[in-house]
mmCIF file of C-alpha atoms in Angstrom:
data_model
loop_
_atom_site.group_PDB
_atom_site.id
_atom_site.type_symbol
_atom_site.label_atom_id
_atom_site.label_comp_id
_atom_site.label_asym_id
_atom_site.label_seq_id
_atom_site.Cartn_x
_atom_site.Cartn_y
_atom_site.Cartn_z
ATOM 1 C CA MET A 1 19.485 -225.980 -134.018
ATOM 2 C CA ALA A 2 15.766 -225.247 -134.363
ATOM 3 C CA LEU A 3 14.845 -222.885 -137.169
ATOM 4 C CA ALA A 4 13.243 -219.550 -136.388
ATOM 5 C CA ILE A 5 9.495 -219.129 -136.669
ATOM 6 C CA HIS A 6 7.497 -215.946 -137.006
ATOM 7 C CA PHE A 7 5.604 -215.729 -133.695
ATOM 8 C CA HIS A 8 2.617 -213.437 -133.103
ATOM 9 C CA ASP A 9 0.885 -212.983 -129.726
ATOM 10 C CA GLN A 10 -2.667 -211.881 -130.492
ATOM 11 C CA ILE A 11 -4.288 -212.493 -127.118
ATOM 12 C CA GLN A 12 -6.058 -209.198 -126.451
ATOM 13 C CA GLN A 13 -5.696 -209.225 -122.658
ATOM 14 C CA PRO A 14 -3.431 -210.984 -120.166
ATOM 15 C CA HIS A 15 -4.190 -214.705 -120.042
ATOM 16 C CA ALA A 16 -4.855 -214.693 -116.275
ATOM 17 C CA ALA A 17 -7.272 -211.764 -116.590
ATOM 18 C CA SER A 18 -9.235 -213.543 -119.322
ATOM 19 C CA LEU A 19 -9.380 -216.736 -117.258
ATOM 20 C CA ARG A 20 -10.394 -214.858 -114.093
ATOM 21 C CA ASP A 21 -13.169 -212.867 -115.746
ATOM 22 C CA GLU A 22 -14.699 -215.812 -117.558
ATOM 23 C CA VAL A 23 -14.471 -218.228 -114.625
ATOM 24 C CA LEU A 24 -16.062 -215.686 -112.272
ATOM 25 C CA ALA A 25 -18.918 -215.209 -114.723
ATOM 26 C CA GLY A 26 -19.242 -218.955 -115.285
ATOM 27 C CA PHE A 27 -19.337 -219.804 -111.571
ATOM 28 C CA ALA A 28 -22.025 -217.149 -111.074
ATOM 29 C CA ALA A 29 -24.146 -218.497 -113.935
ATOM 30 C CA SER A 30 -26.986 -220.953 -113.518
ATOM 31 C CA PRO A 31 -26.106 -223.663 -114.312
ATOM 32 C CA LYS A 32 -22.417 -223.132 -113.604
ATOM 33 C CA GLN A 33 -20.123 -223.419 -116.628
ATOM 34 C CA VAL A 34 -16.582 -222.795 -117.894
ATOM 35 C CA SER A 35 -15.510 -222.527 -121.535
ATOM 36 C CA PRO A 36 -13.633 -225.561 -122.913
ATOM 37 C CA LYS A 37 -11.012 -223.234 -124.407
ATOM 38 C CA PHE A 38 -9.460 -223.085 -120.921
ATOM 39 C CA PHE A 39 -8.682 -226.817 -120.994
ATOM 40 C CA TYR A 40 -5.544 -226.092 -122.972
ATOM 41 C CA ASP A 41 -2.758 -225.018 -120.676
ATOM 42 C CA ARG A 42 0.414 -227.035 -121.231
ATOM 43 C CA ARG A 43 -0.752 -229.925 -119.034
ATOM 44 C CA GLY A 44 -4.191 -229.917 -120.622
ATOM 45 C CA SER A 45 -2.679 -229.971 -124.111
ATOM 46 C CA GLU A 46 -0.467 -232.909 -123.130
ATOM 47 C CA LEU A 47 -3.450 -234.797 -121.699
ATOM 48 C CA PHE A 48 -5.456 -234.182 -124.861
ATOM 49 C CA GLU A 49 -2.677 -235.726 -126.920
ATOM 50 C CA GLN A 50 -2.944 -238.783 -124.639
ATOM 51 C CA ILE A 51 -6.726 -238.869 -125.154
ATOM 52 C CA CYS A 52 -6.134 -239.066 -128.889
ATOM 53 C CA GLN A 53 -4.200 -242.304 -128.349
ATOM 54 C CA GLN A 54 -6.927 -244.068 -126.349
ATOM 55 C CA PRO A 55 -8.586 -247.022 -128.113
ATOM 56 C CA GLU A 56 -12.094 -245.688 -127.454
ATOM 57 C CA TYR A 57 -11.313 -242.263 -128.932
ATOM 58 C CA TYR A 58 -11.940 -242.998 -132.607
ATOM 59 C CA LEU A 59 -11.960 -239.333 -133.722
ATOM 60 C CA THR A 60 -8.239 -238.694 -134.206
ATOM 61 C CA ARG A 61 -7.164 -241.914 -135.900
ATOM 62 C CA THR A 62 -10.277 -241.929 -138.104
ATOM 63 C CA GLU A 63 -9.742 -238.340 -139.244
ATOM 64 C CA GLU A 64 -6.062 -239.045 -139.921
ATOM 65 C CA GLN A 65 -6.971 -242.040 -142.086
ATOM 66 C CA ILE A 66 -9.538 -240.010 -144.015
ATOM 67 C CA LEU A 67 -6.970 -237.262 -144.646
ATOM 68 C CA ALA A 68 -4.374 -239.797 -145.783
ATOM 69 C CA ASP A 69 -6.826 -241.465 -148.161
ATOM 70 C CA ALA A 70 -8.159 -238.165 -149.525
ATOM 71 C CA ALA A 71 -4.873 -236.244 -149.693
ATOM 72 C CA ASN A 72 -4.535 -236.421 -153.472
ATOM 73 C CA ASP A 73 -8.134 -235.277 -153.948
ATOM 74 C CA ILE A 74 -7.569 -232.440 -151.479
ATOM 75 C CA ARG A 75 -4.437 -231.369 -153.351
ATOM 76 C CA GLU A 76 -6.333 -231.338 -156.652
ATOM 77 C CA ILE A 77 -9.161 -229.200 -155.253
ATOM 78 C CA ALA A 78 -6.854 -226.844 -153.314
ATOM 79 C CA GLY A 79 -4.502 -226.263 -156.234
ATOM 80 C CA PRO A 80 -0.827 -225.278 -156.096
ATOM 81 C CA GLN A 81 0.998 -222.637 -154.045
ATOM 82 C CA THR A 82 -1.370 -222.663 -151.074
ATOM 83 C CA ASP A 83 -1.003 -220.738 -147.828
ATOM 84 C CA LEU A 84 -2.059 -223.222 -145.140
ATOM 85 C CA ILE A 85 -3.704 -221.845 -141.982
ATOM 86 C CA GLU A 86 -4.430 -224.294 -139.156
ATOM 87 C CA LEU A 87 -6.987 -223.363 -136.485
ATOM 88 C CA GLY A 88 -6.444 -225.006 -133.098
ATOM 89 C CA SER A 89 -3.146 -226.459 -134.248
ATOM 90 C CA GLY A 90 -2.277 -228.333 -131.027
ATOM 91 C CA ALA A 91 0.542 -230.786 -131.714
ATOM 92 C CA SER A 92 0.289 -230.107 -135.490
ATOM 93 C CA ARG A 93 0.305 -233.840 -136.223
ATOM 94 C CA LYS A 94 -2.542 -234.124 -138.729
ATOM 95 C CA VAL A 95 -1.330 -231.147 -140.733
ATOM 96 C CA ARG A 96 1.844 -233.039 -141.639
ATOM 97 C CA LEU A 97 -0.223 -235.154 -144.034
ATOM 98 C CA LEU A 98 -1.198 -231.964 -145.851
ATOM 99 C CA LEU A 99 2.272 -230.436 -145.738
ATOM 100 C CA GLU A 100 3.761 -233.483 -147.405
ATOM 101 C CA ARG A 101 1.110 -233.765 -150.143
ATOM 102 C CA LEU A 102 0.246 -230.102 -150.761
ATOM 103 C CA ARG A 103 3.688 -228.580 -150.119
ATOM 104 C CA PRO A 104 2.253 -225.128 -149.337
ATOM 105 C CA VAL A 105 4.451 -222.031 -149.594
ATOM 106 C CA SER A 106 3.637 -220.959 -146.029
ATOM 107 C CA TYR A 107 2.026 -222.247 -142.849
ATOM 108 C CA LEU A 108 0.318 -220.419 -139.981
ATOM 109 C CA GLY A 109 -0.574 -222.370 -136.822
ATOM 110 C CA ILE A 110 -3.122 -220.724 -134.518
ATOM 111 C CA ASP A 111 -3.693 -221.951 -130.976
ATOM 112 C CA ILE A 112 -4.572 -220.562 -127.539
ATOM 113 C CA SER A 113 -1.829 -222.512 -125.701
ATOM 114 C CA GLU A 114 1.352 -220.470 -126.221
ATOM 115 C CA ASP A 115 3.939 -222.930 -124.901
ATOM 116 C CA PHE A 116 2.472 -225.864 -126.813
ATOM 117 C CA LEU A 117 2.179 -223.746 -129.968
ATOM 118 C CA ARG A 118 5.819 -222.649 -129.826
ATOM 119 C CA THR A 119 7.025 -226.224 -129.366
ATOM 120 C CA SER A 120 4.933 -227.742 -132.153
ATOM 121 C CA THR A 121 5.700 -225.041 -134.728
ATOM 122 C CA GLN A 122 9.418 -225.167 -133.949
ATOM 123 C CA ARG A 123 9.284 -228.878 -134.752
ATOM 124 C CA LEU A 124 7.527 -228.168 -138.037
ATOM 125 C CA ALA A 125 10.136 -225.562 -138.974
ATOM 126 C CA ALA A 126 12.924 -228.056 -138.232
ATOM 127 C CA ASP A 127 11.251 -230.912 -140.113
ATOM 128 C CA TYR A 128 10.222 -228.810 -143.139
ATOM 129 C CA PRO A 129 13.062 -226.321 -143.725
ATOM 130 C CA TRP A 130 11.539 -225.299 -147.076
ATOM 131 C CA LEU A 131 8.383 -224.023 -145.327
ATOM 132 C CA ASP A 132 7.792 -220.439 -144.133
ATOM 133 C CA VAL A 133 6.376 -221.124 -140.646
ATOM 134 C CA HIS A 134 4.279 -218.663 -138.634
ATOM 135 C CA ALA A 135 2.567 -219.123 -135.267
ATOM 136 C CA ALA A 136 -0.177 -216.957 -133.735
ATOM 137 C CA CYS A 137 -1.239 -217.311 -130.121
ATOM 138 C CA ALA A 138 -4.877 -216.296 -130.460
ATOM 139 C CA ASP A 139 -8.368 -217.038 -129.204
ATOM 140 C CA PHE A 140 -10.296 -217.288 -132.452
ATOM 141 C CA CYS A 141 -13.515 -217.688 -130.434
ATOM 142 C CA ASP A 142 -13.280 -213.918 -129.876
ATOM 143 C CA GLY A 143 -12.594 -213.135 -133.534
ATOM 144 C CA LEU A 144 -9.504 -213.661 -135.617
ATOM 145 C CA GLU A 145 -7.182 -211.386 -137.539
ATOM 146 C CA LEU A 146 -4.345 -212.786 -139.598
ATOM 147 C CA PRO A 147 -0.898 -211.366 -138.762
ATOM 148 C CA ASP A 148 0.124 -208.413 -140.942
ATOM 149 C CA ASP A 149 3.287 -210.103 -142.194
ATOM 150 C CA PHE A 150 1.521 -213.325 -143.141
ATOM 151 C CA GLU A 151 0.684 -212.624 -146.757
ATOM 152 C CA ILE A 152 -1.985 -214.868 -148.230
ATOM 153 C CA HIS A 153 -2.507 -215.340 -151.936
ATOM 154 C CA HIS A 154 -4.164 -218.756 -152.150
ATOM 155 C CA PRO A 155 -5.321 -219.643 -148.604
ATOM 156 C CA LEU A 156 -6.552 -222.979 -147.341
ATOM 157 C CA MET A 157 -7.784 -223.022 -143.743
ATOM 158 C CA PHE A 158 -7.579 -226.330 -141.875
ATOM 159 C CA PHE A 159 -9.843 -226.847 -138.839
ATOM 160 C CA PRO A 160 -9.404 -230.479 -137.714
ATOM 161 C CA GLY A 161 -10.604 -232.560 -134.791
ATOM 162 C CA SER A 162 -14.297 -231.659 -134.988
ATOM 163 C CA SER A 163 -13.530 -228.627 -132.819
ATOM 164 C CA ILE A 164 -16.429 -226.927 -134.600
ATOM 165 C CA GLY A 165 -18.600 -229.211 -132.448
ATOM 166 C CA ASN A 166 -17.607 -227.282 -129.311
ATOM 167 C CA PHE A 167 -19.793 -224.424 -130.539
ATOM 168 C CA THR A 168 -23.582 -224.395 -130.577
ATOM 169 C CA PRO A 169 -24.925 -224.570 -134.134
ATOM 170 C CA GLU A 170 -25.598 -220.827 -134.064
ATOM 171 C CA GLN A 171 -22.128 -220.065 -132.704
ATOM 172 C CA ALA A 172 -20.682 -222.395 -135.350
ATOM 173 C CA ARG A 173 -22.554 -220.500 -138.058
ATOM 174 C CA GLN A 174 -21.183 -217.210 -136.717
ATOM 175 C CA LEU A 175 -17.624 -218.585 -136.627
ATOM 176 C CA LEU A 176 -17.932 -219.906 -140.169
ATOM 177 C CA GLY A 177 -19.315 -216.522 -141.179
ATOM 178 C CA HIS A 178 -16.261 -214.841 -139.674
ATOM 179 C CA LEU A 179 -13.930 -217.192 -141.569
ATOM 180 C CA HIS A 180 -15.933 -216.359 -144.706
ATOM 181 C CA GLU A 181 -15.075 -212.681 -144.145
ATOM 182 C CA ILE A 182 -11.355 -213.433 -143.763
ATOM 183 C CA LEU A 183 -11.037 -215.660 -146.813
ATOM 184 C CA PRO A 184 -11.045 -214.222 -150.337
ATOM 185 C CA PRO A 185 -13.604 -215.536 -152.851
ATOM 186 C CA GLY A 186 -12.641 -219.092 -153.763
ATOM 187 C CA GLY A 187 -10.627 -219.590 -150.555
ATOM 188 C CA GLY A 188 -10.887 -223.034 -149.022
ATOM 189 C CA LEU A 189 -11.757 -224.422 -145.606
ATOM 190 C CA LEU A 190 -10.926 -228.063 -144.859
ATOM 191 C CA ILE A 191 -12.811 -229.051 -141.724
ATOM 192 C CA GLY A 192 -13.257 -232.206 -139.649
ATOM 193 C CA VAL A 193 -16.779 -232.946 -138.375
ATOM 194 C CA ASP A 194 -17.833 -235.778 -136.093
ATOM 195 C CA LEU A 195 -20.978 -237.626 -137.139
ATOM 196 C CA VAL A 196 -24.073 -238.823 -135.309
ATOM 197 C CA LYS A 197 -23.699 -242.516 -134.444
ATOM 198 C CA ASP A 198 -24.544 -245.156 -131.865
ATOM 199 C CA LYS A 199 -24.737 -243.680 -128.364
ATOM 200 C CA THR A 200 -22.520 -246.360 -126.842
ATOM 201 C CA VAL A 201 -19.675 -245.543 -129.262
ATOM 202 C CA LEU A 202 -19.984 -241.830 -128.539
ATOM 203 C CA GLU A 203 -20.093 -242.169 -124.768
ATOM 204 C CA ALA A 204 -17.181 -244.630 -124.663
ATOM 205 C CA ALA A 205 -15.014 -242.111 -126.536
ATOM 206 C CA TYR A 206 -15.444 -239.555 -123.738
ATOM 207 C CA ASN A 207 -15.229 -242.064 -120.875
ATOM 208 C CA ASP A 208 -12.076 -244.012 -121.728
ATOM 209 C CA ARG A 209 -11.150 -246.882 -119.434
ATOM 210 C CA ALA A 210 -7.761 -245.324 -118.627
ATOM 211 C CA HIS A 211 -9.581 -242.234 -117.283
ATOM 212 C CA VAL A 212 -7.429 -239.853 -119.338
ATOM 213 C CA THR A 213 -10.473 -237.779 -120.351
ATOM 214 C CA ALA A 214 -11.453 -237.558 -116.692
ATOM 215 C CA ALA A 215 -7.962 -236.265 -115.840
ATOM 216 C CA PHE A 216 -8.201 -233.786 -118.727
ATOM 217 C CA ASN A 217 -11.550 -232.488 -117.466
ATOM 218 C CA LEU A 218 -10.370 -232.255 -113.842
ATOM 219 C CA ASN A 219 -7.167 -230.488 -114.918
ATOM 220 C CA LEU A 220 -9.345 -227.470 -115.694
ATOM 221 C CA LEU A 221 -9.972 -227.121 -111.958
ATOM 222 C CA GLN A 222 -6.272 -227.555 -111.222
ATOM 223 C CA ARG A 223 -5.496 -224.780 -113.683
ATOM 224 C CA ILE A 224 -8.034 -222.482 -111.980
ATOM 225 C CA ARG A 225 -6.447 -223.301 -108.604
ATOM 226 C CA ASN A 226 -2.904 -222.717 -109.910
ATOM 227 C CA GLU A 227 -3.473 -219.513 -111.856
ATOM 228 C CA LEU A 228 -6.149 -217.728 -109.819
ATOM 229 C CA ASP A 229 -6.727 -216.936 -106.164
ATOM 230 C CA CYS A 230 -8.889 -219.994 -105.643
ATOM 231 C CA ASP A 231 -9.076 -222.892 -103.185
ATOM 232 C CA ILE A 232 -11.057 -225.284 -105.380
ATOM 233 C CA ASP A 233 -10.106 -228.933 -104.787
ATOM 234 C CA PRO A 234 -10.318 -231.136 -107.921
ATOM 235 C CA SER A 235 -10.560 -234.277 -105.762
ATOM 236 C CA ARG A 236 -13.998 -233.107 -104.607
ATOM 237 C CA PHE A 237 -15.378 -233.344 -108.147
ATOM 238 C CA VAL A 238 -15.942 -236.245 -110.531
ATOM 239 C CA HIS A 239 -15.949 -236.373 -114.340
ATOM 240 C CA ARG A 240 -19.201 -237.124 -116.180
ATOM 241 C CA ALA A 241 -19.795 -237.311 -119.938
ATOM 242 C CA PHE A 242 -22.967 -238.410 -121.756
ATOM 243 C CA PHE A 243 -24.775 -238.038 -125.070
ATOM 244 C CA ASN A 244 -27.722 -235.635 -125.041
ATOM 245 C CA GLU A 245 -29.797 -237.077 -127.879
ATOM 246 C CA GLY A 246 -32.244 -234.161 -128.002
ATOM 247 C CA GLU A 247 -29.417 -231.676 -128.618
ATOM 248 C CA SER A 248 -27.262 -234.131 -130.615
ATOM 249 C CA ARG A 249 -24.234 -233.429 -128.464
ATOM 250 C CA ILE A 250 -21.866 -234.995 -125.990
ATOM 251 C CA GLU A 251 -21.827 -233.027 -122.748
ATOM 252 C CA MET A 252 -18.920 -233.009 -120.279
ATOM 253 C CA HIS A 253 -19.466 -231.989 -116.667
ATOM 254 C CA LEU A 254 -17.617 -231.906 -113.374
ATOM 255 C CA ILE A 255 -19.954 -233.055 -110.606
ATOM 256 C CA SER A 256 -19.538 -231.928 -107.013
ATOM 257 C CA ARG A 257 -19.164 -234.946 -104.734
ATOM 258 C CA GLU A 258 -20.493 -233.060 -101.707
ATOM 259 C CA SER A 259 -21.794 -229.749 -100.395
ATOM 260 C CA GLN A 260 -18.896 -227.301 -100.563
ATOM 261 C CA GLU A 261 -17.902 -223.645 -100.660
ATOM 262 C CA VAL A 262 -15.303 -222.518 -103.182
ATOM 263 C CA ARG A 263 -13.393 -219.261 -102.731
ATOM 264 C CA LEU A 264 -12.525 -217.566 -106.006
ATOM 265 C CA GLU A 265 -10.931 -214.115 -106.266
ATOM 266 C CA GLY A 266 -12.478 -212.882 -103.027
ATOM 267 C CA ARG A 267 -15.926 -214.318 -103.751
ATOM 268 C CA HIS A 268 -17.556 -217.496 -102.465
ATOM 269 C CA PHE A 269 -19.560 -219.958 -104.543
ATOM 270 C CA HIS A 270 -21.640 -222.812 -103.186
ATOM 271 C CA PHE A 271 -21.865 -226.229 -104.830
ATOM 272 C CA GLU A 272 -24.658 -228.608 -103.827
ATOM 273 C CA PRO A 273 -23.968 -232.359 -103.757
ATOM 274 C CA GLY A 274 -24.359 -233.557 -107.342
ATOM 275 C CA GLU A 275 -24.295 -230.031 -108.773
ATOM 276 C CA SER A 276 -22.663 -229.739 -112.192
ATOM 277 C CA LEU A 277 -20.015 -227.458 -113.608
ATOM 278 C CA HIS A 278 -20.632 -227.753 -117.373
ATOM 279 C CA THR A 279 -17.267 -227.737 -119.172
ATOM 280 C CA GLU A 280 -17.837 -228.800 -122.778
ATOM 281 C CA ASN A 281 -20.319 -229.612 -125.517
ATOM 282 C CA SER A 282 -19.400 -231.575 -128.628
ATOM 283 C CA TYR A 283 -22.160 -231.395 -131.244
ATOM 284 C CA LYS A 284 -22.530 -234.216 -133.756
ATOM 285 C CA TYR A 285 -23.844 -233.698 -137.297
ATOM 286 C CA THR A 286 -25.049 -235.628 -140.298
ATOM 287 C CA LEU A 287 -23.359 -234.965 -143.656
ATOM 288 C CA ASP A 288 -26.417 -233.082 -144.878
ATOM 289 C CA SER A 289 -26.951 -231.033 -141.711
ATOM 290 C CA PHE A 290 -23.362 -229.796 -141.666
ATOM 291 C CA ALA A 291 -23.408 -228.970 -145.385
ATOM 292 C CA ALA A 292 -26.554 -226.914 -144.768
ATOM 293 C CA LEU A 293 -24.896 -225.105 -141.843
ATOM 294 C CA ALA A 294 -21.843 -224.291 -143.965
ATOM 295 C CA ASN A 295 -24.028 -223.081 -146.812
ATOM 296 C CA SER A 296 -25.875 -220.701 -144.460
ATOM 297 C CA ALA A 297 -22.502 -219.092 -143.666
ATOM 298 C CA GLY A 298 -21.593 -218.564 -147.338
ATOM 299 C CA PHE A 299 -19.661 -221.749 -148.087
ATOM 300 C CA ALA A 300 -20.300 -224.344 -150.782
ATOM 301 C CA CYS A 301 -19.296 -227.933 -150.099
ATOM 302 C CA ARG A 302 -16.863 -229.025 -152.831
ATOM 303 C CA SER A 303 -16.368 -232.505 -151.433
ATOM 304 C CA GLN A 304 -16.986 -234.726 -148.403
ATOM 305 C CA TRP A 305 -15.055 -237.779 -147.251
ATOM 306 C CA THR A 306 -15.876 -240.343 -144.563
ATOM 307 C CA ASP A 307 -14.465 -243.609 -143.285
ATOM 308 C CA ALA A 308 -16.119 -246.936 -144.166
ATOM 309 C CA ARG A 309 -18.133 -246.962 -140.919
ATOM 310 C CA GLU A 310 -19.169 -243.295 -141.294
ATOM 311 C CA LEU A 311 -17.874 -242.403 -137.852
ATOM 312 C CA PHE A 312 -16.258 -239.138 -138.944
ATOM 313 C CA SER A 313 -16.166 -236.775 -141.910
ATOM 314 C CA VAL A 314 -13.906 -234.232 -143.583
ATOM 315 C CA HIS A 315 -15.419 -231.465 -145.722
ATOM 316 C CA PHE A 316 -13.775 -229.214 -148.294
ATOM 317 C CA LEU A 317 -15.708 -225.946 -148.210
ATOM 318 C CA GLN A 318 -15.183 -223.110 -150.659
ATOM 319 C CA ARG A 319 -15.967 -219.494 -149.898
ATOM 320 C CA GLN A 320 -18.653 -218.079 -152.140
ATOM 321 C CA PRO A 321 -18.754 -214.391 -153.156
#
């Protein structure tokens, strides 16, 4: 029998209302756009886990290897009796490396996908019966408050997957500043950051030959169709991802195949042939540029780790007074 977890629903408004309001605003914008946080319904979360297994998608396996190699160093810097807080926990696979080496006293997984979060944290509770497991369904893009009954004494936040890259550098600085406010002086933030590299490697990672990333991107439209009053047809759009060198970011778009009208919540939106719906950015950093960004938000970089090819990096940041 699965062990009980402490579950906290911190979404401030009904999920459908949040989706409706933001999609309406995004479709009315110029250029049209939708936040990547809406990728992660249950189907989207499952597709992302499949993306992580694609040979072109180096990010997940590289970060996992870095964490495995650096685990003893991380444990030494973090110290004993940690309270581990994972942002964007997803399937909670990478965090198992930390649970086994650090053996924290408590764990809090935070994710926007409620069903996926419940499943993954139940598995953690069953696999680590000595661990006090909490789960918070929350959108930390809109600010984050830790649950009242999750007492932290020696916190270590874990933000894997280079999800920080989904924010513009200024938004990333603001998010790091918010985490700085939550953490006590000396609190730690272990964060994965994708690095600038050859364009062909970057673009292949977001255009896998099995077309799983394309399905993941198009599933956003299927979610809009399923959950809102909308007649959008995903088959009338095509996935596109490319590296914008000037902005140092991968961009993901859904491109309209033809001229079409989309009905959404009583309103009509026109798409020209070739018109883009911008769904995601993924900014890439150098080691020095990310350390400078973290420092501007009140963090000092205690250590950095990379793989031999310097594809990816993990940073241990410490909150300064």
